[in-house]
mmCIF file of C-alpha atoms in Angstrom:
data_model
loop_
_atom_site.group_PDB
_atom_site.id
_atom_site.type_symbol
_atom_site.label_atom_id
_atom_site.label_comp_id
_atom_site.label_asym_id
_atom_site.label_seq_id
_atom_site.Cartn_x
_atom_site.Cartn_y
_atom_site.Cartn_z
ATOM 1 C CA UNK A 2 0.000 0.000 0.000
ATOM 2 C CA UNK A 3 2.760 2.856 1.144
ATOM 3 C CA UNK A 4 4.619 1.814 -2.342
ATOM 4 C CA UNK A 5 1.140 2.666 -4.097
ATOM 5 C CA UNK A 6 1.086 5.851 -2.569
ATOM 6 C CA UNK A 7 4.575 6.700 -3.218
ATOM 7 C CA UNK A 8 4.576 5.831 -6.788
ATOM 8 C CA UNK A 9 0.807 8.259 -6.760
ATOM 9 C CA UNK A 10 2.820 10.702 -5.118
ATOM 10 C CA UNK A 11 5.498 11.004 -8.068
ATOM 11 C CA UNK A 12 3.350 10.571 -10.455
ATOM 12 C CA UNK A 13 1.624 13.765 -9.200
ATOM 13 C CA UNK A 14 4.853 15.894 -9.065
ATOM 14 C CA UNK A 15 5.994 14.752 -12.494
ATOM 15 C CA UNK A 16 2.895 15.911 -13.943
ATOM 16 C CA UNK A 17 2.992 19.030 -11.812
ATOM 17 C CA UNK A 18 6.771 19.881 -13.466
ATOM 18 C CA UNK A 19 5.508 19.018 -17.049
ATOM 19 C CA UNK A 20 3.124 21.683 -16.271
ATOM 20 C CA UNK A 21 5.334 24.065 -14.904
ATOM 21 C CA UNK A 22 7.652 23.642 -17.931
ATOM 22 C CA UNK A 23 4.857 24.028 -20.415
ATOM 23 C CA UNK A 24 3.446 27.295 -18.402
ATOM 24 C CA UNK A 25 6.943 28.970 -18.732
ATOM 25 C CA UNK A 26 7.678 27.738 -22.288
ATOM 26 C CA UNK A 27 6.516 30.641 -23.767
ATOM 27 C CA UNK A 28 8.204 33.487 -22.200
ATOM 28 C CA UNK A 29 11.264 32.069 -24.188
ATOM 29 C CA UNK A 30 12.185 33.045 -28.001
ATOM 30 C CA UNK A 31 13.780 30.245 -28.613
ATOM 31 C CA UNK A 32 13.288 26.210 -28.271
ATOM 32 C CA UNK A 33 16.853 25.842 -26.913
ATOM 33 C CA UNK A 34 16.976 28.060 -24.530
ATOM 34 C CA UNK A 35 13.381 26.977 -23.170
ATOM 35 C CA UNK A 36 14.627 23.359 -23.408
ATOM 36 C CA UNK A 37 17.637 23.901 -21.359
ATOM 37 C CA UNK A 38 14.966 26.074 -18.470
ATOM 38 C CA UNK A 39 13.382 22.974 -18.162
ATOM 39 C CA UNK A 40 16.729 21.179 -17.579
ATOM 40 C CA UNK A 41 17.693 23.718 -14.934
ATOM 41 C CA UNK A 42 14.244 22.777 -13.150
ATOM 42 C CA UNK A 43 15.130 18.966 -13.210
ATOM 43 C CA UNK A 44 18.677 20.003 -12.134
ATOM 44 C CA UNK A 45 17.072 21.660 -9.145
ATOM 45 C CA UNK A 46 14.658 19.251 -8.211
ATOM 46 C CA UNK A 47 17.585 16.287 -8.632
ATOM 47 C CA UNK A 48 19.824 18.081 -5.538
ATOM 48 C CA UNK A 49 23.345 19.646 -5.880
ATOM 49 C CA UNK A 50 25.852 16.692 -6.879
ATOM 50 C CA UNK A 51 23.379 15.089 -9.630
ATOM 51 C CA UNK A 52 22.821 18.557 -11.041
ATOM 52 C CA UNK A 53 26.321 19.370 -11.104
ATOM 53 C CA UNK A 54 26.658 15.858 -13.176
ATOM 54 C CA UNK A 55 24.123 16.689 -15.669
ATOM 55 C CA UNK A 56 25.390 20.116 -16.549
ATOM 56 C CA UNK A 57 22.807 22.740 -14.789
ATOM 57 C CA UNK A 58 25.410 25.354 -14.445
ATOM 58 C CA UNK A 59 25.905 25.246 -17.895
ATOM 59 C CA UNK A 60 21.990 25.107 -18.765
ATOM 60 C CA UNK A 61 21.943 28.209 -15.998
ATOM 61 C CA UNK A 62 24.203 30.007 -18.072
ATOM 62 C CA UNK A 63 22.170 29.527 -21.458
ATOM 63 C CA UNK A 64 19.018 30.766 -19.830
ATOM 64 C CA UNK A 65 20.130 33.693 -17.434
ATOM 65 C CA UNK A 66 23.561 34.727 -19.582
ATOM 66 C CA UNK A 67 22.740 34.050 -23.561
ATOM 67 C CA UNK A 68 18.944 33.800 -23.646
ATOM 68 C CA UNK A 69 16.406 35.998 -23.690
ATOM 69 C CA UNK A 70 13.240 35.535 -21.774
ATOM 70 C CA UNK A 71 10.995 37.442 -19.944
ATOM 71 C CA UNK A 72 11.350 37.668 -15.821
ATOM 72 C CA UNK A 73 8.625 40.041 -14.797
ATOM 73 C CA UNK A 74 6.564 37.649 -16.981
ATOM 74 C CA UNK A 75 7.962 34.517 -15.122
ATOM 75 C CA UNK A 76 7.522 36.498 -11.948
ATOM 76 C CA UNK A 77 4.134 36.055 -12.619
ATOM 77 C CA UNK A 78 3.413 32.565 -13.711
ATOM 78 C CA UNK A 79 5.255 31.340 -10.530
ATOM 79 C CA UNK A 80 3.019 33.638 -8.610
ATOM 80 C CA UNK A 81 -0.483 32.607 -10.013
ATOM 81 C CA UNK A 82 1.163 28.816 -9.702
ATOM 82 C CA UNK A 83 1.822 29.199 -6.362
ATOM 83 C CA UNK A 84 -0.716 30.812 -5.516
ATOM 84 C CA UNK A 85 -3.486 27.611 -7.517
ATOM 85 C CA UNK A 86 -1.661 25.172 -5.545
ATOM 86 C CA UNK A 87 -0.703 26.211 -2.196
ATOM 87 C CA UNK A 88 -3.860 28.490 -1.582
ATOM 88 C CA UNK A 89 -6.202 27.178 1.038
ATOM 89 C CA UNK A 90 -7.949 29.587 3.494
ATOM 90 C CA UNK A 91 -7.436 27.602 6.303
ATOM 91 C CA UNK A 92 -3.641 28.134 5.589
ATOM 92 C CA UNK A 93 -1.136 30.110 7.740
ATOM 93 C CA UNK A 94 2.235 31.357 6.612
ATOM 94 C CA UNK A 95 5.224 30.802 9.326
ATOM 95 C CA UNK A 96 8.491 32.137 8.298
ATOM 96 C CA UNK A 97 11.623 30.733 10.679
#
């Protein structure tokens, strides 16, 4: 049963980064530089030493140093994302 719900579980947050990736696709010009964004999220979601393996400073430089892309606009999509999946009314923010 607790494999069941594990395997629900990341089938969930795969879907959920597939989404995130196609929300932010257009804000970049070009394919390459929106594939490698999406690389940089796996990167990030992978933790440090895997990311380092597959190349994410590299895909970090392509977006943020070479590409062009819009950051008020992804600003924005992270916001309303955030916003459709953490909001609950019952919620309470507590910062450490």
């Amino acid at each position: 049963m607790a494999g069941a719900l594990v395997e629900a579980a990341l089938e969930l947050w795969v879907s959920s980064l597939r989404d995130v990736k196609v929300r932010i696709r257009p804000l970049f010009g070009r394919e390459r530089v929106a594939a490698s964004a999406g690389r940089f999220l796996d990167g990030l979601c992978w933790g440090t030493s895997r990311a380092r393996r597959a190349g994410c400073a590299r895909e970090r430089r392509v977006i943020l140093g070479r590409g062009r892309w819009e950051a008020d606009a992804l600003c924005d999509i992270v916001r309303d994302y955030a916003l459709e999946t953490l909001a609950d009314e019952e919620a309470v923010l507590v910062i450490d």
